[in-house]
GROMACS .gro file of C-alpha atoms in nm:
model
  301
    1UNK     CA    1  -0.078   0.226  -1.139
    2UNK     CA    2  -0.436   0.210  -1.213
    3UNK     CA    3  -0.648   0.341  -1.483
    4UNK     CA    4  -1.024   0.399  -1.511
    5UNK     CA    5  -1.179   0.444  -1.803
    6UNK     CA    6  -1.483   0.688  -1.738
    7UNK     CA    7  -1.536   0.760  -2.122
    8UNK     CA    8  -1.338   0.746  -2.428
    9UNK     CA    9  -1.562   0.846  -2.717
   10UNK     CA   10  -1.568   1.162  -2.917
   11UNK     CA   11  -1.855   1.416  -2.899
   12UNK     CA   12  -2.173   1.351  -2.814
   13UNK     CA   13  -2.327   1.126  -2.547
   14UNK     CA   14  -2.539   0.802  -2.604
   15UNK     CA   15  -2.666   0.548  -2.419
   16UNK     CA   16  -2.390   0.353  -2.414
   17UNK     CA   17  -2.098   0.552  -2.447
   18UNK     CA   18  -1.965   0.849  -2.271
   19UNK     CA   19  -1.741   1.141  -2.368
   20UNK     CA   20  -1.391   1.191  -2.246
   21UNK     CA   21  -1.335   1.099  -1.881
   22UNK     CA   22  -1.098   0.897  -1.675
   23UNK     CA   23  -0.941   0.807  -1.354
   24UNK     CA   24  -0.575   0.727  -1.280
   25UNK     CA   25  -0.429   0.625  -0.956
   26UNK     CA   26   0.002   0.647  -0.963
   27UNK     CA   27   0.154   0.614  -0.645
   28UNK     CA   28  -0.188   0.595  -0.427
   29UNK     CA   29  -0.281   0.915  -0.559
   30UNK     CA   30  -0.618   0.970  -0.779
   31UNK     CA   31  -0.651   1.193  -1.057
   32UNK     CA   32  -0.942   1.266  -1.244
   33UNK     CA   33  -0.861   1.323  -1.644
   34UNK     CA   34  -1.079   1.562  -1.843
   35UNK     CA   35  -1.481   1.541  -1.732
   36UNK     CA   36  -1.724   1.564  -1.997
   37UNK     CA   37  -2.078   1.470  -1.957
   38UNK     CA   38  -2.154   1.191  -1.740
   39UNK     CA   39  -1.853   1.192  -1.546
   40UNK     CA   40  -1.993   1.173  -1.210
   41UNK     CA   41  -2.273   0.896  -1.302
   42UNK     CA   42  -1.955   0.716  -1.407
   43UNK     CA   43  -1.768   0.784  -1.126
   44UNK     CA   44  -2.031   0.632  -0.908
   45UNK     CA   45  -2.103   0.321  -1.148
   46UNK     CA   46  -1.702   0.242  -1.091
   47UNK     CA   47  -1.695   0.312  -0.745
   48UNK     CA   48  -1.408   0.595  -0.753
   49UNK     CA   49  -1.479   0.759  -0.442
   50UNK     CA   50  -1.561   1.153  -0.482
   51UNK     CA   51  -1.366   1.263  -0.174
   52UNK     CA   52  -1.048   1.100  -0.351
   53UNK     CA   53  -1.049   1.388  -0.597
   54UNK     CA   54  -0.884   1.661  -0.523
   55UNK     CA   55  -0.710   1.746  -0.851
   56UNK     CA   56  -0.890   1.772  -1.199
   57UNK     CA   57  -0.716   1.848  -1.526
   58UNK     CA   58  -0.913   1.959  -1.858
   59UNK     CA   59  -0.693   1.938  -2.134
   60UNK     CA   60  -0.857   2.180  -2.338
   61UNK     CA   61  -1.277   2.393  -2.328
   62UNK     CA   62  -1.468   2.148  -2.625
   63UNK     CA   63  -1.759   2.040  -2.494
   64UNK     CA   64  -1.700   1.652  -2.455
   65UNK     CA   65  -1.357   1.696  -2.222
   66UNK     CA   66  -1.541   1.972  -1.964
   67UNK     CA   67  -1.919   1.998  -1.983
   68UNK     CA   68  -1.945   1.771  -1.648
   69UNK     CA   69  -1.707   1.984  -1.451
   70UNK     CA   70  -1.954   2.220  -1.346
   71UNK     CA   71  -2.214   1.917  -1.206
   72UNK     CA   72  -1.942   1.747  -1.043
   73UNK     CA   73  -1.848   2.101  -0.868
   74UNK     CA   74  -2.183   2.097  -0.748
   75UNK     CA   75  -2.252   1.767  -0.622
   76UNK     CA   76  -1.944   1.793  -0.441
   77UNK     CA   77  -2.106   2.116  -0.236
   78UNK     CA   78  -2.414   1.858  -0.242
   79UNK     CA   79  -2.228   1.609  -0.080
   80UNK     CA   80  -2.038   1.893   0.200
   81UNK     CA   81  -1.722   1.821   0.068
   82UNK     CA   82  -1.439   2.018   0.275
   83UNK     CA   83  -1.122   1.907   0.123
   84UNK     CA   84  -0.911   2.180  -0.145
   85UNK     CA   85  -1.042   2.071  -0.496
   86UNK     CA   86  -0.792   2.268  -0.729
   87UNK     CA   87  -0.882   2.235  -1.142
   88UNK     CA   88  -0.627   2.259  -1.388
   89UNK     CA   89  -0.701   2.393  -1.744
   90UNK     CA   90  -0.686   2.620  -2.041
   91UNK     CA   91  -0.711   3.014  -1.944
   92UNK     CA   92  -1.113   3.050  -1.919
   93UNK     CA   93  -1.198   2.785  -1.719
   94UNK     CA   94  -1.253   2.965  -1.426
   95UNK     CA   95  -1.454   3.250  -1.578
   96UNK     CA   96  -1.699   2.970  -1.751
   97UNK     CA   97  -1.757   2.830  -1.375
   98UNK     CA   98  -1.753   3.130  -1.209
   99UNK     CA   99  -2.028   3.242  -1.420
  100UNK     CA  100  -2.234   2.932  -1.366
  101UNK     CA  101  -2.172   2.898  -1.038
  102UNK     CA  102  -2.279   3.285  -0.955
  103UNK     CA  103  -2.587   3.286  -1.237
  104UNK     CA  104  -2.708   2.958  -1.041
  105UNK     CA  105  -2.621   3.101  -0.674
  106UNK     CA  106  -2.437   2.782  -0.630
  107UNK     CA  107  -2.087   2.916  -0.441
  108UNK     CA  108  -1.907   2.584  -0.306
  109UNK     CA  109  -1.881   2.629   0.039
  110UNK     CA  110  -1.554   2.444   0.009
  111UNK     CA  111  -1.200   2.600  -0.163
  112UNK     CA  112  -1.234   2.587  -0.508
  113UNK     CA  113  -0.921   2.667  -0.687
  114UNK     CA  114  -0.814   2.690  -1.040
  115UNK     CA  115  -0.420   2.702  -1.244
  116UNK     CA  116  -0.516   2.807  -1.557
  117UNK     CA  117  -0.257   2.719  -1.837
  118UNK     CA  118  -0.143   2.928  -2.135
  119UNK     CA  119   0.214   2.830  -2.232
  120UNK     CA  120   0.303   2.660  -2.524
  121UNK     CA  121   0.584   2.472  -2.405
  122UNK     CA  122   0.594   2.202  -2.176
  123UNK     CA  123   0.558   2.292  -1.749
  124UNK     CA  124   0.566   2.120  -1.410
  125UNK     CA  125   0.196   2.209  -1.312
  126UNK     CA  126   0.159   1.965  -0.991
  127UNK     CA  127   0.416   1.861  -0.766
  128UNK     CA  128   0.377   1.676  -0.402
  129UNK     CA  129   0.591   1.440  -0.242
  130UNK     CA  130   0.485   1.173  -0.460
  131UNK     CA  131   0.426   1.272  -0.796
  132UNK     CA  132   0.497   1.545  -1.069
  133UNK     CA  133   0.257   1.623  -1.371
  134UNK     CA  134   0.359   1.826  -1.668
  135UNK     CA  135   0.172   1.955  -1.979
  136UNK     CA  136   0.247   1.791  -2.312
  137UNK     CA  137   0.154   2.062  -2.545
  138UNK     CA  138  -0.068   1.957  -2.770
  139UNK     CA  139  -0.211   2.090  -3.193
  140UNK     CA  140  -0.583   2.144  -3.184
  141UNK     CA  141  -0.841   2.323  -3.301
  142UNK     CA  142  -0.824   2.544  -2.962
  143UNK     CA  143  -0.571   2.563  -2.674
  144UNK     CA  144  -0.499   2.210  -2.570
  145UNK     CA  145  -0.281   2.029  -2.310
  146UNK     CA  146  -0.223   1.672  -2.298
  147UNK     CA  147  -0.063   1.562  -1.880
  148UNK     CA  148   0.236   1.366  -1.807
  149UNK     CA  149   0.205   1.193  -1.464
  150UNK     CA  150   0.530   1.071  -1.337
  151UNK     CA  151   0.638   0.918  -1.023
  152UNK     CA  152   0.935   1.064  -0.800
  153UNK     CA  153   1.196   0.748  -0.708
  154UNK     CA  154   1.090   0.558  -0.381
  155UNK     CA  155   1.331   0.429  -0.105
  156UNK     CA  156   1.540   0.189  -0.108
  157UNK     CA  157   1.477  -0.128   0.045
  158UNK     CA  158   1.659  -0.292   0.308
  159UNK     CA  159   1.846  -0.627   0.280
  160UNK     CA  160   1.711  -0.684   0.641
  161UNK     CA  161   1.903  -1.017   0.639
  162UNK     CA  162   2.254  -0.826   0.552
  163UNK     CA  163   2.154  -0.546   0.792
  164UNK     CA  164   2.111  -0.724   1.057
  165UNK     CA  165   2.406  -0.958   1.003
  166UNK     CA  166   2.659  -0.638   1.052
  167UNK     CA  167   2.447  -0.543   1.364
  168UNK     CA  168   2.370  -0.195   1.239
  169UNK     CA  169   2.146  -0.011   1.459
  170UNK     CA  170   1.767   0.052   1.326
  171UNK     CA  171   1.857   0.442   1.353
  172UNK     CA  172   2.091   0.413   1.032
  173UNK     CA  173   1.732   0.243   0.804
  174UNK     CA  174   1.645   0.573   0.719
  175UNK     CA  175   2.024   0.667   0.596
  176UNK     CA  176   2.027   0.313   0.414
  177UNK     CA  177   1.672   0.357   0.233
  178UNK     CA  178   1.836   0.711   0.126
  179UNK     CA  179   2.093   0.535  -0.035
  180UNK     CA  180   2.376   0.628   0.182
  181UNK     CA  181   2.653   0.362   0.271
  182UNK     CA  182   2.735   0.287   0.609
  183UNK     CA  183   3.049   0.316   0.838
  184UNK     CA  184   3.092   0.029   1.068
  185UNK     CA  185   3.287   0.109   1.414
  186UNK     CA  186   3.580  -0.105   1.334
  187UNK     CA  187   3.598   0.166   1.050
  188UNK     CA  188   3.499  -0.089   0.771
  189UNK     CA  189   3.252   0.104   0.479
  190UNK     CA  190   2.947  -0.113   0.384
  191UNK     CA  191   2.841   0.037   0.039
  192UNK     CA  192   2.451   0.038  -0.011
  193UNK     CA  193   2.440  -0.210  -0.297
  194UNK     CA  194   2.530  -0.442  -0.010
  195UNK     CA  195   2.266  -0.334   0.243
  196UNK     CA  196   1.941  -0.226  -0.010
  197UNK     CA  197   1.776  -0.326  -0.275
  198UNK     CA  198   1.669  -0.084  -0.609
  199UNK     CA  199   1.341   0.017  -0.558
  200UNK     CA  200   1.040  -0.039  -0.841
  201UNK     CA  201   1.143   0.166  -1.100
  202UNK     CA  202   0.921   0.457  -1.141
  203UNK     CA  203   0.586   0.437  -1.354
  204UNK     CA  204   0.506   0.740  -1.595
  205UNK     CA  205   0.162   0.762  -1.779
  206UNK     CA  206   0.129   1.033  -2.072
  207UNK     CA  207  -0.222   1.102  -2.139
  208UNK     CA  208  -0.286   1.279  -2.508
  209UNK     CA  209  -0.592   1.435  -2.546
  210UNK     CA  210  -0.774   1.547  -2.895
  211UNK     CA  211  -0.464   1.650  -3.113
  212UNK     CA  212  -0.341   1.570  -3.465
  213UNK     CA  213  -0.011   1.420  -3.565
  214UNK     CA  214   0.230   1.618  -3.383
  215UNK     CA  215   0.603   1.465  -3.323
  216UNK     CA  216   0.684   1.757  -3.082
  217UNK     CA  217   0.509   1.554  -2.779
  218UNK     CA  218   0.757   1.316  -2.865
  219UNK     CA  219   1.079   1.407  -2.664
  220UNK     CA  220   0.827   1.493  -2.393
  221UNK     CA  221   0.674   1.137  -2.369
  222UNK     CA  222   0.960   0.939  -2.462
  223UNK     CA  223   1.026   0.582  -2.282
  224UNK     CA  224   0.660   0.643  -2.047
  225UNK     CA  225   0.528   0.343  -1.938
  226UNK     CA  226   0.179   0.385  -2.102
  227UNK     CA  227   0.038   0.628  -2.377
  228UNK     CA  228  -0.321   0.733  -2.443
  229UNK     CA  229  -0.351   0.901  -2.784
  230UNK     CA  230  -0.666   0.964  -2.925
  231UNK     CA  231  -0.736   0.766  -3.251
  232UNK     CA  232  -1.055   0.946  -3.408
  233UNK     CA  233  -1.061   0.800  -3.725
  234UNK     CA  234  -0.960   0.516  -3.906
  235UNK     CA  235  -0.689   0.528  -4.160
  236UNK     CA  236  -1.001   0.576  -4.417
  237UNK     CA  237  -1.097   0.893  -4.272
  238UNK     CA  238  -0.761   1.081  -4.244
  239UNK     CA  239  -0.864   1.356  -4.435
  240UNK     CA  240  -1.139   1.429  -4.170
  241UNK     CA  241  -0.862   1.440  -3.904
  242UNK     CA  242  -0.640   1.638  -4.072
  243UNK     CA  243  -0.982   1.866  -4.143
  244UNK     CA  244  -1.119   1.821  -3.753
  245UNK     CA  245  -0.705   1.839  -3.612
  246UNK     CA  246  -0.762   1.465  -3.483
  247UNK     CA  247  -0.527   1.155  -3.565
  248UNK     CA  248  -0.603   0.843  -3.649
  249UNK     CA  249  -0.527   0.514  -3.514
  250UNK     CA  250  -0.227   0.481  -3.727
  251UNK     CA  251  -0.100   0.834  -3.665
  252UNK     CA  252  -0.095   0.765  -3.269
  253UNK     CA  253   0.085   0.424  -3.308
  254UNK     CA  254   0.346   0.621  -3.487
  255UNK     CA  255   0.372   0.827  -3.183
  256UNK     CA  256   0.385   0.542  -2.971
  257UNK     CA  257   0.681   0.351  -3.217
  258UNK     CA  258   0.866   0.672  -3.226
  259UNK     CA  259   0.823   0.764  -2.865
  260UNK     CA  260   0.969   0.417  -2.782
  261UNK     CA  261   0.673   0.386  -2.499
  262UNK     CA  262   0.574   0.060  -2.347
  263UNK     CA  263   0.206   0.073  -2.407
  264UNK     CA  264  -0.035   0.237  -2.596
  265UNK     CA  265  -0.398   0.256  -2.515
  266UNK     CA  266  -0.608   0.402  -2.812
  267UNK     CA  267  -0.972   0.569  -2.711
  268UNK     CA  268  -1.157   0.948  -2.844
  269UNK     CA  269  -1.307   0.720  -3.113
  270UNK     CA  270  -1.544   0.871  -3.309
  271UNK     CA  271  -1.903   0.770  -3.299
  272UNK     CA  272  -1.928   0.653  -3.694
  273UNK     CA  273  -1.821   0.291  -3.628
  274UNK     CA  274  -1.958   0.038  -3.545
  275UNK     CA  275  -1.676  -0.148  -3.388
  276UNK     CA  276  -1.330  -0.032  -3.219
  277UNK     CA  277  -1.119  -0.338  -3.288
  278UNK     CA  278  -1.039  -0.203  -3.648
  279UNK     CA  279  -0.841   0.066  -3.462
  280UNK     CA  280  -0.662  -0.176  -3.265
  281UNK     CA  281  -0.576  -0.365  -3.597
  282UNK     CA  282  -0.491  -0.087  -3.779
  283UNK     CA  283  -0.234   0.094  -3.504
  284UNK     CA  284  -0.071  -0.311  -3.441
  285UNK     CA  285   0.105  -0.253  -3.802
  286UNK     CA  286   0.292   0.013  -3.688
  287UNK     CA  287   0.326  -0.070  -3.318
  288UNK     CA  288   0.283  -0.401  -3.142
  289UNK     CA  289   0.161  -0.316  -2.775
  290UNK     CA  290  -0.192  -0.163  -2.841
  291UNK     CA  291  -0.448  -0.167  -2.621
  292UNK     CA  292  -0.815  -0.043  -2.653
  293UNK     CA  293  -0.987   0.200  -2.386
  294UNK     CA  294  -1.327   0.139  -2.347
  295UNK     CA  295  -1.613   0.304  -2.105
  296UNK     CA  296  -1.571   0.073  -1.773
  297UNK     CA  297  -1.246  -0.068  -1.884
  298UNK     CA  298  -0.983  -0.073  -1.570
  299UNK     CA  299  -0.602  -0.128  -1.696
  300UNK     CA  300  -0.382  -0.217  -1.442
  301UNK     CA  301  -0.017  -0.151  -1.479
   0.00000   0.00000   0.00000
């Protein structure tokens, strides 16, 4: 599981930092995660390949998490993209592209399509053979969604050396890697333990876009291998995120503690500081594992 960090600070642009973006590849499939401005410079600065993308989720319609959709729509007709692109987002996202897409006579010539989201519990949005996404409902100033990316189980893996030692035929691998036990012709039963080995466990990555302190994404998140919670403010500035409906660096390692997840990555800092690390300090009182996103920054999991 890889994660690219596209951009991780809150509101507006500047030279060197970039509003809420970011890759994640689970299971060999890519992702893109919210696309405000600069998302596509980004994407080509960290060498994420546009033809990878065929799924985009907006958590929620403030400026900083979609204003780059539209661009990257376009440059992908640009670029004669033919692949499906389907975005996932609040109800209105397709009527906001629609319209700039038929005021700039800029139809894709490629299927565009578009789930738009209006429940406020949690759903199964995505499913394929590999992986399952569901909305983490989310308390913000508008409609917002954070996504839970999960992996499905993979096979089992075969004990080639016990395998072969019973001389079992290569058309009972698939029944092995299914988890199946196996029935020898002298009538003896091999159970699986014996033939396979547990596959990786499954990774899970719960991303948590611009909400405040809310412990109802907690049963939904619980356990995941990695968190990103916004942080906006520092603990000196809660009474701007309880103003703005943001949290704070402390408020998101609470989260994390009471979540019992493996990681947390912090990011959605806003622009006031001058330095990040005091929200790394600040969230380690309450919960050890904290990492800090930053524009560029690649985790690897």
């Amino acid at each position: 599981m890889h994660l690219t960090i596209l951009g991780c600070y809150a509101a507006t642009p500047r030279t060197f930092t970039n509003p809420t973006s970011q890759v994640l590849e689970i299971n060999n499939k890519l992702f893109l995660i919210d696309c405000g401005e600069g998302t596509q410079v980004q994407l080509r600065k960290n060498k994420v390949k546009f033809s990878a993308i065929n799924q985009i989720f907006i958590s929620h319609l403030h400026g900083d998490h979609f204003y780059g959709l539209i661009g990257l729509i376009s440059t992908f007709n640009l670029l004669n993209r033919v692949n499906p692109l389907t975005v996932y987002g609040p109800e209105g996202v397709k009527e906001v592209i629609k319209l700039q897409l038929r005021l700039s006579n800029s139809w894709p010539q490629y299927e565009l399509n578009f789930v738009e989201l209006t429940s406020n519990e949690s759903e199964m949005i995505f499913e394929d053979d590999k992986v399952i996404v569901k909305t983490i409902p989310l308390k913000h100033r508008v409609y917002t969604n954070g996504f839970l990316f999960q992996e499905k189980p993979k096979e089992r893996r075969l004990n080639i050396d016990i395998v072969q030692e019973y001389e079992i035929d290569k058309c009972y691998y698939q029944n092995i890697k299914n988890g199946r036990d196996i029935v020898l012709d002298d009538g003896r039963v091999i159970p699986n333990a014996e033939l396979s080995f547990d596959p990786p466990a499954p990774k899970s990555y719960a991303f948590c876009s611009d909400t405040m302190y809310e412990e109802s994404v907690i049963p939904i998140i619980k356990g995941v291998d990695v968190l990103y919670h916004e942080a906006t403010f520092l603990n000196s500035e809660e009474h701007l995120a309880e103003k703005t409906m943001h949290s704070t660096a402390k408020q998101a390692a609470l989260i994390a503690k009471q979540a019992e997840v493996k990681k947390l990555i912090l990011g959605h800092y806003s622009t006031r500081y001058e330095s990040i690390d005091l929200f790394k300090k600040q969230a380690k009182e309450i919960f050890e594992n904290v990492l800090l996103a930053d524009d560029g920054v690649v985790f690897e999991f």
